mmCIF file of C-alpha atoms in Angstrom:
data_model
loop_
_atom_site.group_PDB
_atom_site.id
_atom_site.type_symbol
_atom_site.label_atom_id
_atom_site.label_comp_id
_atom_site.label_asym_id
_atom_site.label_seq_id
_atom_site.Cartn_x
_atom_site.Cartn_y
_atom_site.Cartn_z
ATOM 1 C CA MET K 1 -122.776 87.425 66.317
ATOM 2 C CA LYS K 2 -120.192 86.378 68.904
ATOM 3 C CA ALA K 3 -117.636 88.611 67.196
ATOM 4 C CA LEU K 4 -120.058 91.557 67.199
ATOM 5 C CA ARG K 5 -120.549 91.169 70.939
ATOM 6 C CA LYS K 6 -116.774 91.519 71.457
ATOM 7 C CA ILE K 7 -116.585 95.124 70.292
ATOM 8 C CA TYR K 8 -113.598 95.798 72.542
ATOM 9 C CA MET K 9 -111.557 93.213 70.576
ATOM 10 C CA TRP K 10 -111.945 94.800 67.154
ATOM 11 C CA PRO K 11 -109.040 97.273 67.475
ATOM 12 C CA LEU K 12 -106.743 94.385 68.423
ATOM 13 C CA TRP K 13 -108.053 92.208 65.606
ATOM 14 C CA PHE K 14 -107.455 95.059 63.162
ATOM 15 C CA LEU K 15 -103.907 95.690 64.354
ATOM 16 C CA SER K 16 -103.234 91.964 64.026
ATOM 17 C CA LEU K 17 -103.545 92.345 60.268
ATOM 18 C CA PHE K 18 -100.121 94.000 60.299
ATOM 19 C CA GLY K 19 -98.367 91.259 62.263
ATOM 20 C CA ARG K 20 -97.863 87.519 62.163
ATOM 21 C CA SER K 21 -101.402 86.618 63.293
ATOM 22 C CA LYS K 22 -102.679 83.849 61.054
ATOM 23 C CA SER K 23 -105.754 82.253 62.641
ATOM 24 C CA PHE K 24 -108.875 82.434 60.502
ATOM 25 C CA ARG K 25 -110.867 81.083 63.439
ATOM 26 C CA ASP K 26 -109.714 83.402 66.218
ATOM 27 C CA ASN K 27 -109.743 86.663 64.268
ATOM 28 C CA PRO K 28 -113.048 87.383 62.457
ATOM 29 C CA ILE K 29 -111.320 89.887 60.169
ATOM 30 C CA LEU K 30 -108.753 87.338 58.981
ATOM 31 C CA GLY K 31 -111.492 84.732 58.721
ATOM 32 C CA SER K 32 -113.984 86.923 56.882
ATOM 33 C CA VAL K 33 -115.087 85.160 53.701
ATOM 34 C CA THR K 34 -116.184 88.490 52.236
ATOM 35 C CA LEU K 35 -112.843 90.210 52.864
ATOM 36 C CA ASN K 36 -110.906 87.194 51.631
ATOM 37 C CA ARG K 37 -113.001 87.112 48.457
ATOM 38 C CA MET K 38 -111.811 90.692 48.006
ATOM 39 C CA GLY K 39 -108.232 89.463 48.407
ATOM 40 C CA LEU K 40 -107.294 90.168 52.042
ATOM 41 C CA HIS K 41 -105.453 86.895 52.661
ATOM 42 C CA VAL K 42 -103.713 86.922 49.295
ATOM 43 C CA LEU K 43 -102.633 90.542 49.816
ATOM 44 C CA ARG K 44 -101.073 89.629 53.166
ATOM 45 C CA VAL K 45 -99.262 86.696 51.536
ATOM 46 C CA ILE K 46 -97.840 88.895 48.744
ATOM 47 C CA CYS K 47 -96.767 91.714 51.074
ATOM 48 C CA ALA K 48 -95.121 89.318 53.524
ATOM 49 C CA HIS K 49 -93.112 87.644 50.780
ATOM 50 C CA ALA K 50 -92.078 91.011 49.342
ATOM 51 C CA ALA K 51 -90.782 92.140 52.747
ATOM 52 C CA SER K 52 -88.819 88.892 53.075
ATOM 53 C CA GLN K 53 -87.244 89.406 49.664
ATOM 54 C CA PHE K 54 -86.041 92.833 50.792
ATOM 55 C CA LYS K 55 -84.528 91.429 53.985
ATOM 56 C CA TRP K 56 -82.883 88.542 52.148
ATOM 57 C CA ALA K 57 -81.169 91.089 49.920
ATOM 58 C CA ILE K 58 -79.811 92.935 52.963
ATOM 59 C CA LEU K 59 -78.579 89.715 54.613
ATOM 60 C CA SER K 60 -77.153 88.139 51.455
ATOM 61 C CA GLY K 61 -73.590 88.320 52.749
ATOM 62 C CA LEU K 62 -74.340 85.713 55.421
ATOM 63 C CA LEU K 63 -74.663 82.812 52.976
ATOM 64 C CA SER K 64 -72.842 81.810 49.812
ATOM 65 C CA LYS K 65 -74.462 82.451 46.443
ATOM 66 C CA GLU K 66 -74.806 78.716 45.794
ATOM 67 C CA GLN K 67 -76.520 78.118 49.145
ATOM 68 C CA ARG K 68 -78.829 81.096 48.656
ATOM 69 C CA SER K 69 -79.837 79.805 45.232
ATOM 70 C CA ALA K 70 -80.534 76.328 46.603
ATOM 71 C CA PHE K 71 -82.587 77.710 49.483
ATOM 72 C CA HIS K 72 -84.801 79.845 47.261
ATOM 73 C CA ARG K 73 -85.123 77.154 44.595
ATOM 74 C CA ASP K 74 -85.862 74.179 46.862
ATOM 75 C CA GLY K 75 -87.066 75.762 50.097
ATOM 76 C CA PHE K 76 -84.297 74.203 52.185
ATOM 77 C CA ILE K 77 -80.557 73.732 52.385
ATOM 78 C CA ILE K 78 -78.643 70.701 53.638
ATOM 79 C CA LEU K 79 -75.229 71.370 55.210
ATOM 80 C CA GLU K 80 -73.582 67.965 55.463
ATOM 81 C CA ASN K 81 -70.874 67.298 58.055
ATOM 82 C CA PHE K 82 -71.740 70.565 59.800
ATOM 83 C CA ALA K 83 -70.773 68.848 63.065
ATOM 84 C CA PRO K 84 -67.920 66.376 62.449
ATOM 85 C CA ALA K 85 -67.431 63.238 64.533
ATOM 86 C CA ASP K 86 -65.390 64.867 67.317
ATOM 87 C CA THR K 87 -67.936 67.681 67.704
ATOM 88 C CA LEU K 88 -70.803 65.172 67.761
ATOM 89 C CA ALA K 89 -69.064 63.221 70.509
ATOM 90 C CA ARG K 90 -68.746 66.363 72.641
ATOM 91 C CA LEU K 91 -72.367 67.347 71.970
ATOM 92 C CA ASN K 92 -73.689 63.944 72.979
ATOM 93 C CA ALA K 93 -71.510 63.925 76.100
ATOM 94 C CA ASP K 94 -72.988 67.291 77.081
ATOM 95 C CA LEU K 95 -76.541 65.949 77.106
ATOM 96 C CA ASN K 96 -76.078 64.353 80.515
ATOM 97 C CA SER K 97 -75.396 67.800 82.008
ATOM 98 C CA LEU K 98 -78.635 69.365 80.803
ATOM 99 C CA PRO K 99 -81.170 70.359 83.490
ATOM 100 C CA ASP K 100 -83.911 67.859 84.300
ATOM 101 C CA ASP K 101 -86.512 70.001 82.566
ATOM 102 C CA ALA K 102 -87.738 67.830 79.713
ATOM 103 C CA ARG K 103 -91.274 68.172 78.394
ATOM 104 C CA GLN K 104 -93.401 66.091 76.080
ATOM 105 C CA MET K 105 -96.351 66.601 73.752
ATOM 106 C CA VAL K 106 -98.391 63.739 72.290
ATOM 107 C CA GLN K 107 -99.920 63.991 68.814
ATOM 108 C CA GLY K 108 -101.395 60.801 67.447
ATOM 109 C CA ASP K 109 -98.844 58.055 68.044
ATOM 110 C CA THR K 110 -95.923 60.496 68.126
ATOM 111 C CA PHE K 111 -94.176 61.930 71.180
ATOM 112 C CA THR K 112 -92.294 65.204 70.790
ATOM 113 C CA GLN K 113 -89.826 65.693 73.646
ATOM 114 C CA ARG K 114 -87.882 68.912 74.260
ATOM 115 C CA ILE K 115 -85.464 70.655 76.595
ATOM 116 C CA LEU K 116 -85.121 74.404 76.075
ATOM 117 C CA LEU K 117 -81.494 75.370 75.466
ATOM 118 C CA ASP K 118 -81.642 78.672 77.324
ATOM 119 C CA GLU K 119 -78.836 80.390 79.216
ATOM 120 C CA VAL K 120 -79.258 78.116 82.241
ATOM 121 C CA ALA K 121 -78.980 74.954 80.148
ATOM 122 C CA LEU K 122 -76.011 76.255 78.122
ATOM 123 C CA THR K 123 -74.086 77.259 81.238
ATOM 124 C CA HIS K 124 -73.392 73.601 82.000
ATOM 125 C CA THR K 125 -73.013 72.381 78.412
ATOM 126 C CA PRO K 126 -70.024 74.092 76.768
ATOM 127 C CA ALA K 127 -70.105 72.044 73.567
ATOM 128 C CA LEU K 128 -73.779 72.814 72.993
ATOM 129 C CA ARG K 129 -73.161 76.479 73.807
ATOM 130 C CA ASP K 130 -70.247 76.702 71.384
ATOM 131 C CA VAL K 131 -72.337 75.288 68.537
ATOM 132 C CA VAL K 132 -75.670 77.095 68.975
ATOM 133 C CA THR K 133 -74.046 80.488 69.605
ATOM 134 C CA SER K 134 -71.471 80.162 66.833
ATOM 135 C CA LYS K 135 -71.448 82.396 63.778
ATOM 136 C CA ARG K 136 -71.291 79.277 61.625
ATOM 137 C CA PHE K 137 -74.623 78.055 63.065
ATOM 138 C CA LEU K 138 -76.391 81.388 63.327
ATOM 139 C CA ASP K 139 -75.494 83.112 60.055
ATOM 140 C CA PRO K 140 -77.341 80.608 57.807
ATOM 141 C CA ILE K 141 -80.333 80.742 60.160
ATOM 142 C CA TYR K 142 -80.305 84.563 60.142
ATOM 143 C CA TYR K 143 -80.335 84.588 56.359
ATOM 144 C CA CYS K 144 -82.899 81.855 55.794
ATOM 145 C CA GLY K 145 -85.187 83.355 58.430
ATOM 146 C CA ALA K 146 -84.763 86.857 56.948
ATOM 147 C CA LYS K 147 -84.076 88.094 60.465
ATOM 148 C CA TRP K 148 -80.874 88.983 62.270
ATOM 149 C CA HIS K 149 -82.100 87.530 65.524
ATOM 150 C CA ARG K 150 -81.157 84.405 67.470
ATOM 151 C CA PRO K 151 -83.766 81.645 67.193
ATOM 152 C CA ILE K 152 -85.311 79.707 70.050
ATOM 153 C CA VAL K 153 -83.328 76.459 70.345
ATOM 154 C CA TYR K 154 -84.218 73.109 71.902
ATOM 155 C CA LEU K 155 -82.808 69.658 72.251
ATOM 156 C CA GLN K 156 -85.570 67.605 70.647
ATOM 157 C CA ARG K 157 -86.376 63.930 70.377
ATOM 158 C CA ILE K 158 -89.128 62.657 68.065
ATOM 159 C CA VAL K 159 -90.595 59.291 69.072
ATOM 160 C CA ASN K 160 -92.629 57.682 66.297
ATOM 161 C CA GLY K 161 -94.967 54.852 67.246
ATOM 162 C CA GLY K 162 -94.913 55.931 70.881
ATOM 163 C CA GLN K 163 -98.347 54.528 71.631
ATOM 164 C CA ASP K 164 -101.088 52.424 70.093
ATOM 165 C CA THR K 165 -103.771 54.729 68.748
ATOM 166 C CA LYS K 166 -105.911 55.184 65.662
ATOM 167 C CA GLN K 167 -105.445 58.946 65.809
ATOM 168 C CA ASN K 168 -103.149 60.458 63.183
ATOM 169 C CA ASP K 169 -100.170 62.664 63.914
ATOM 170 C CA PRO K 170 -101.174 65.978 62.262
ATOM 171 C CA GLN K 171 -97.526 66.851 61.722
ATOM 172 C CA LYS K 172 -97.261 64.007 59.212
ATOM 173 C CA THR K 173 -99.677 65.709 56.824
ATOM 174 C CA MET K 174 -97.944 68.122 54.479
ATOM 175 C CA HIS K 175 -98.575 71.630 55.771
ATOM 176 C CA SER K 176 -97.394 75.215 55.713
ATOM 177 C CA ASP K 177 -96.677 76.729 59.123
ATOM 178 C CA SER K 178 -97.966 80.174 58.231
ATOM 179 C CA PHE K 179 -98.832 82.544 55.389
ATOM 180 C CA HIS K 180 -95.329 84.040 55.369
ATOM 181 C CA PRO K 181 -91.745 82.768 55.144
ATOM 182 C CA SER K 182 -90.413 81.385 58.424
ATOM 183 C CA ILE K 183 -87.686 78.924 59.334
ATOM 184 C CA LYS K 184 -86.954 75.809 61.282
ATOM 185 C CA ALA K 185 -83.570 74.133 61.549
ATOM 186 C CA TRP K 186 -82.421 70.676 62.589
ATOM 187 C CA LEU K 187 -78.885 69.652 63.556
ATOM 188 C CA PHE K 188 -79.196 65.885 63.682
ATOM 189 C CA LEU K 189 -77.192 64.195 66.442
ATOM 190 C CA GLU K 190 -77.613 60.727 64.949
ATOM 191 C CA ASP K 191 -78.170 59.189 61.537
ATOM 192 C CA VAL K 192 -81.730 59.582 60.237
ATOM 193 C CA PRO K 193 -82.306 56.866 57.624
ATOM 194 C CA LEU K 194 -85.616 56.440 55.847
ATOM 195 C CA GLU K 195 -87.032 54.047 58.430
ATOM 196 C CA LYS K 196 -86.758 56.729 61.129
ATOM 197 C CA GLY K 197 -89.193 59.027 59.378
ATOM 198 C CA PRO K 198 -86.886 61.909 58.442
ATOM 199 C CA PHE K 199 -87.949 65.495 57.837
ATOM 200 C CA THR K 200 -90.017 65.630 54.658
ATOM 201 C CA TYR K 201 -90.403 68.560 52.261
ATOM 202 C CA VAL K 202 -92.181 69.331 49.003
ATOM 203 C CA ARG K 203 -89.287 70.671 46.986
ATOM 204 C CA GLY K 204 -89.991 74.120 45.527
ATOM 205 C CA SER K 205 -93.222 74.642 47.471
ATOM 206 C CA ASN K 206 -91.725 77.764 49.066
ATOM 207 C CA GLN K 207 -92.021 79.643 45.784
ATOM 208 C CA LEU K 208 -94.919 82.051 45.478
ATOM 209 C CA THR K 209 -96.216 80.972 42.079
ATOM 210 C CA ARG K 210 -99.534 81.938 40.486
ATOM 211 C CA LYS K 211 -100.829 78.430 41.184
ATOM 212 C CA ARG K 212 -99.821 78.687 44.852
ATOM 213 C CA LEU K 213 -101.537 82.071 45.152
ATOM 214 C CA ALA K 214 -104.680 80.708 43.518
ATOM 215 C CA TRP K 215 -104.692 77.814 45.977
ATOM 216 C CA GLU K 216 -104.184 80.169 48.928
ATOM 217 C CA TYR K 217 -107.135 82.215 47.673
ATOM 218 C CA ARG K 218 -109.391 79.160 47.397
ATOM 219 C CA GLN K 219 -108.461 78.063 50.897
ATOM 220 C CA SER K 220 -109.093 81.501 52.393
ATOM 221 C CA ILE K 221 -112.637 81.784 51.040
ATOM 222 C CA LEU K 222 -113.744 78.483 52.565
ATOM 223 C CA GLY K 223 -114.226 80.160 55.921
ATOM 224 C CA PRO K 224 -112.949 78.748 59.230
ATOM 225 C CA ASP K 225 -116.058 76.611 59.771
ATOM 226 C CA LYS K 226 -115.263 74.564 56.651
ATOM 227 C CA MET K 227 -111.555 74.165 57.362
ATOM 228 C CA ASN K 228 -109.967 71.463 59.470
ATOM 229 C CA THR K 229 -108.747 72.521 62.912
ATOM 230 C CA TYR K 230 -105.149 73.263 61.944
ATOM 231 C CA ALA K 231 -106.006 75.077 58.719
ATOM 232 C CA ALA K 232 -108.532 77.229 60.613
ATOM 233 C CA ARG K 233 -105.655 78.230 62.893
ATOM 234 C CA GLY K 234 -103.636 79.342 59.878
ATOM 235 C CA SER K 235 -101.510 76.259 59.175
ATOM 236 C CA LEU K 236 -102.918 75.165 55.830
ATOM 237 C CA ARG K 237 -102.826 71.465 54.962
ATOM 238 C CA ALA K 238 -101.892 70.313 51.450
ATOM 239 C CA PHE K 239 -103.197 66.908 50.401
ATOM 240 C CA PRO K 240 -102.139 65.039 47.250
ATOM 241 C CA ASP K 241 -104.800 66.715 45.069
ATOM 242 C CA ASP K 242 -103.707 70.121 46.384
ATOM 243 C CA LEU K 243 -100.063 69.479 45.494
ATOM 244 C CA ALA K 244 -101.076 68.343 42.026
ATOM 245 C CA ALA K 245 -103.195 71.475 41.536
ATOM 246 C CA MET K 246 -100.176 73.616 42.386
ATOM 247 C CA GLY K 247 -97.929 71.660 40.021
ATOM 248 C CA LEU K 248 -95.726 70.478 42.880
ATOM 249 C CA PRO K 249 -93.753 67.217 43.153
ATOM 250 C CA ALA K 250 -94.197 64.441 45.677
ATOM 251 C CA PRO K 251 -93.024 65.043 49.259
ATOM 252 C CA GLU K 252 -89.385 64.043 49.650
ATOM 253 C CA SER K 253 -87.886 62.424 52.738
ATOM 254 C CA LEU K 254 -84.503 63.961 53.592
ATOM 255 C CA ALA K 255 -82.520 61.032 54.967
ATOM 256 C CA VAL K 256 -79.267 62.418 56.419
ATOM 257 C CA LYS K 257 -76.174 61.435 58.377
ATOM 258 C CA ALA K 258 -75.431 62.520 61.923
ATOM 259 C CA GLY K 259 -73.938 66.000 62.051
ATOM 260 C CA THR K 260 -76.050 67.342 59.165
ATOM 261 C CA LEU K 261 -77.737 70.736 59.515
ATOM 262 C CA VAL K 262 -80.992 71.241 57.603
ATOM 263 C CA ILE K 263 -82.647 74.673 57.406
ATOM 264 C CA ALA K 264 -86.081 74.982 55.794
ATOM 265 C CA ASN K 265 -88.542 77.706 54.875
ATOM 266 C CA THR K 266 -91.641 76.346 56.592
ATOM 267 C CA ASN K 267 -93.964 78.428 54.454
ATOM 268 C CA GLY K 268 -93.277 75.582 52.044
ATOM 269 C CA PHE K 269 -95.117 72.310 52.567
ATOM 270 C CA HIS K 270 -93.372 69.969 54.933
ATOM 271 C CA GLY K 271 -93.977 67.422 57.655
ATOM 272 C CA ARG K 272 -92.589 64.537 59.666
ATOM 273 C CA GLY K 273 -91.681 61.436 57.731
ATOM 274 C CA GLN K 274 -94.008 58.458 57.707
ATOM 275 C CA ALA K 275 -92.018 56.136 59.939
ATOM 276 C CA GLU K 276 -93.539 52.751 60.618
ATOM 277 C CA GLY K 277 -93.310 51.280 64.075
ATOM 278 C CA TYR K 278 -91.193 52.565 66.934
ATOM 279 C CA GLN K 279 -88.471 54.907 65.646
ATOM 280 C CA THR K 280 -86.739 57.888 67.242
ATOM 281 C CA ARG K 281 -84.449 60.674 66.185
ATOM 282 C CA LEU K 282 -82.456 63.118 68.330
ATOM 283 C CA GLU K 283 -81.635 66.637 67.180
ATOM 284 C CA ILE K 284 -80.940 70.242 68.053
ATOM 285 C CA TRP K 285 -84.028 72.063 66.808
ATOM 286 C CA ALA K 286 -84.384 75.799 66.214
ATOM 287 C CA TYR K 287 -87.187 77.966 64.945
ATOM 288 C CA GLY K 288 -87.856 81.602 64.161
ATOM 289 C CA ARG K 289 -91.112 83.332 63.273
ATOM 290 C CA TYR K 290 -91.244 87.120 63.273
ATOM 291 C CA ASN K 291 -93.389 90.026 62.093
ATOM 292 C CA PRO K 292 -93.469 89.313 58.349
ATOM 293 C CA PHE K 293 -94.279 92.886 57.343
ATOM 294 C CA ASN K 294 -91.267 94.502 59.007
ATOM 295 C CA PRO K 295 -88.928 95.246 56.077
ATOM 296 C CA PHE K 296 -85.825 95.526 58.247
ATOM 297 C CA PRO K 297 -83.868 92.500 59.512
ATOM 298 C CA GLY K 298 -83.210 93.987 62.948
ATOM 299 C CA ILE K 299 -80.164 93.737 65.195
ATOM 300 C CA ALA K 300 -79.091 90.623 67.055
ATOM 301 C CA SER K 301 -79.830 91.295 70.713
ATOM 302 C CA GLY K 302 -78.744 88.949 73.470
ATOM 303 C CA LEU K 303 -81.048 90.720 75.905
ATOM 304 C CA LEU K 304 -84.096 90.201 73.704
ATOM 305 C CA HIS K 305 -83.151 86.573 73.158
ATOM 306 C CA ARG K 306 -82.909 85.981 76.916
ATOM 307 C CA LEU K 307 -86.266 87.693 77.393
ATOM 308 C CA GLU K 308 -87.868 85.374 74.839
ATOM 309 C CA ASN K 309 -86.471 82.324 76.594
ATOM 310 C CA SER K 310 -87.825 83.648 79.884
ATOM 311 C CA ILE K 311 -91.259 84.073 78.309
ATOM 312 C CA VAL K 312 -91.182 80.470 77.081
ATOM 313 C CA GLN K 313 -90.332 79.213 80.573
ATOM 314 C CA ALA K 314 -93.021 81.435 82.123
ATOM 315 C CA PHE K 315 -95.560 80.008 79.670
ATOM 316 C CA TYR K 316 -94.691 76.462 80.724
ATOM 317 C CA ARG K 317 -94.971 77.368 84.417
ATOM 318 C CA HIS K 318 -98.339 79.032 83.831
ATOM 319 C CA LYS K 319 -99.662 75.942 82.056
ATOM 320 C CA ASP K 320 -98.388 73.766 84.919
ATOM 321 C CA LYS K 321 -100.332 75.889 87.417
ATOM 322 C CA VAL K 322 -103.485 75.752 85.321
ATOM 323 C CA ALA K 323 -103.135 71.986 85.047
ATOM 324 C CA ALA K 324 -102.657 71.627 88.795
ATOM 325 C CA ARG K 325 -105.752 73.711 89.427
ATOM 326 C CA THR K 326 -107.980 71.952 86.896
ATOM 327 C CA GLY K 327 -106.605 68.447 87.211
ATOM 328 C CA LYS K 328 -105.912 68.292 83.470
ATOM 329 C CA ARG K 329 -102.535 67.479 81.980
ATOM 330 C CA PRO K 330 -100.939 70.412 80.097
ATOM 331 C CA SER K 331 -100.193 69.987 76.413
ATOM 332 C CA TRP K 332 -96.467 70.150 77.207
ATOM 333 C CA TYR K 333 -95.979 68.131 80.388
ATOM 334 C CA ARG K 334 -92.858 67.209 82.315
ATOM 335 C CA ILE K 335 -91.121 63.876 81.795
ATOM 336 C CA PRO K 336 -87.857 62.548 83.285
ATOM 337 C CA LYS K 337 -84.825 63.647 81.325
ATOM 338 C CA GLU K 338 -83.733 60.009 81.220
ATOM 339 C CA ASP K 339 -86.821 59.158 79.148
ATOM 340 C CA MET K 340 -85.895 61.748 76.576
ATOM 341 C CA LEU K 341 -82.263 60.686 76.364
ATOM 342 C CA GLY K 342 -83.279 57.076 75.818
ATOM 343 C CA LYS K 343 -81.891 55.762 79.093
ATOM 344 C CA THR K 344 -85.287 54.503 80.161
ATOM 345 C CA VAL K 345 -88.245 53.418 78.092
ATOM 346 C CA THR K 346 -91.748 54.639 78.824
ATOM 347 C CA PRO K 347 -93.890 51.512 79.392
ATOM 348 C CA SER K 348 -96.484 52.595 76.827
ATOM 349 C CA LEU K 349 -93.943 52.594 74.007
ATOM 350 C CA LYS K 350 -94.505 49.828 71.516
ATOM 351 C CA GLN K 351 -91.213 48.754 70.028
ATOM 352 C CA ASP K 352 -91.230 47.279 66.562
ATOM 353 C CA GLN K 353 -89.367 48.156 63.437
ATOM 354 C CA GLY K 354 -90.671 49.493 60.166
ATOM 355 C CA HIS K 355 -89.668 51.024 56.884
ATOM 356 C CA THR K 356 -90.752 54.103 54.986
ATOM 357 C CA ARG K 357 -90.429 55.185 51.378
ATOM 358 C CA GLN K 358 -88.255 57.977 50.113
ATOM 359 C CA LYS K 359 -91.134 59.563 48.174
ATOM 360 C CA MET K 360 -94.833 59.511 48.834
ATOM 361 C CA SER K 361 -96.865 59.796 45.657
ATOM 362 C CA PRO K 362 -99.158 62.836 45.665
#
């Protein structure tokens, strides 16, 4: 009934079918049990993957045949020693010159801390600029993301065990970011052994198999009221029984050395590693999520990239103003840069050490 009262929204909800909108809860067309029983969600999944296949074919010259095969087989590629020791030293030295514009989000006991690496930040950090604007960094991301467009890039620090709480970090449950292929990339600035809770991926879960499609169909006909919060927003969660039903292996923790670049298709099931205790990792983090139904990869545009960074900064400023007016803390709130770089320790952090397993049984 609420949806019927918002007649003026229906044209927008309809047009959203042809873009990257994914929320079953916020769009009554996407969340319609009747339409999804008729195959709406599954049709969008199939069409989005078909468009990506077309774009991957166009962009195939950006990545070697072996790397392309590994990416499509496993859902990720690992480029070891992407940043050798001398480059890592310059990158870490540059961090002190970043603007004091760090922000933090808290989910469960995990703090996610970020500084946007926009044009202002890169002006004063030549080593960071050289890496994140290099053809060697961008070409694999263009290919894996099926889009010839620069991603949004951050310096990111993940703080596991940042506070005592019984709430779970939702990012540590295996999940798919959206119904279509999309990418995230991590250039790790320090070693990430198992105890630090490395990036975790269900190998091969990027492949659109009949079992995966059947699972997507079953999820879509639940209706948003019977889904958990994140699934209702379009980020479906896959629990051990779900992985078994799709014939998928156990989630795999990707422990890596400093200087390793990992690029993953986040339509596959992935999450943060299950670190125990206080553990952190520092990385350059990039992501790209575009209109999945556009069959053309586009043209790299510096102007459009700068505009996107400006929109991100405007969003943060808007949320700051809303928070100041309402007295509520924004989801991404400012913290001192020194906290993010590990030069000071937030008093609420509980420091103890832990260990995690390389594979978590489904």
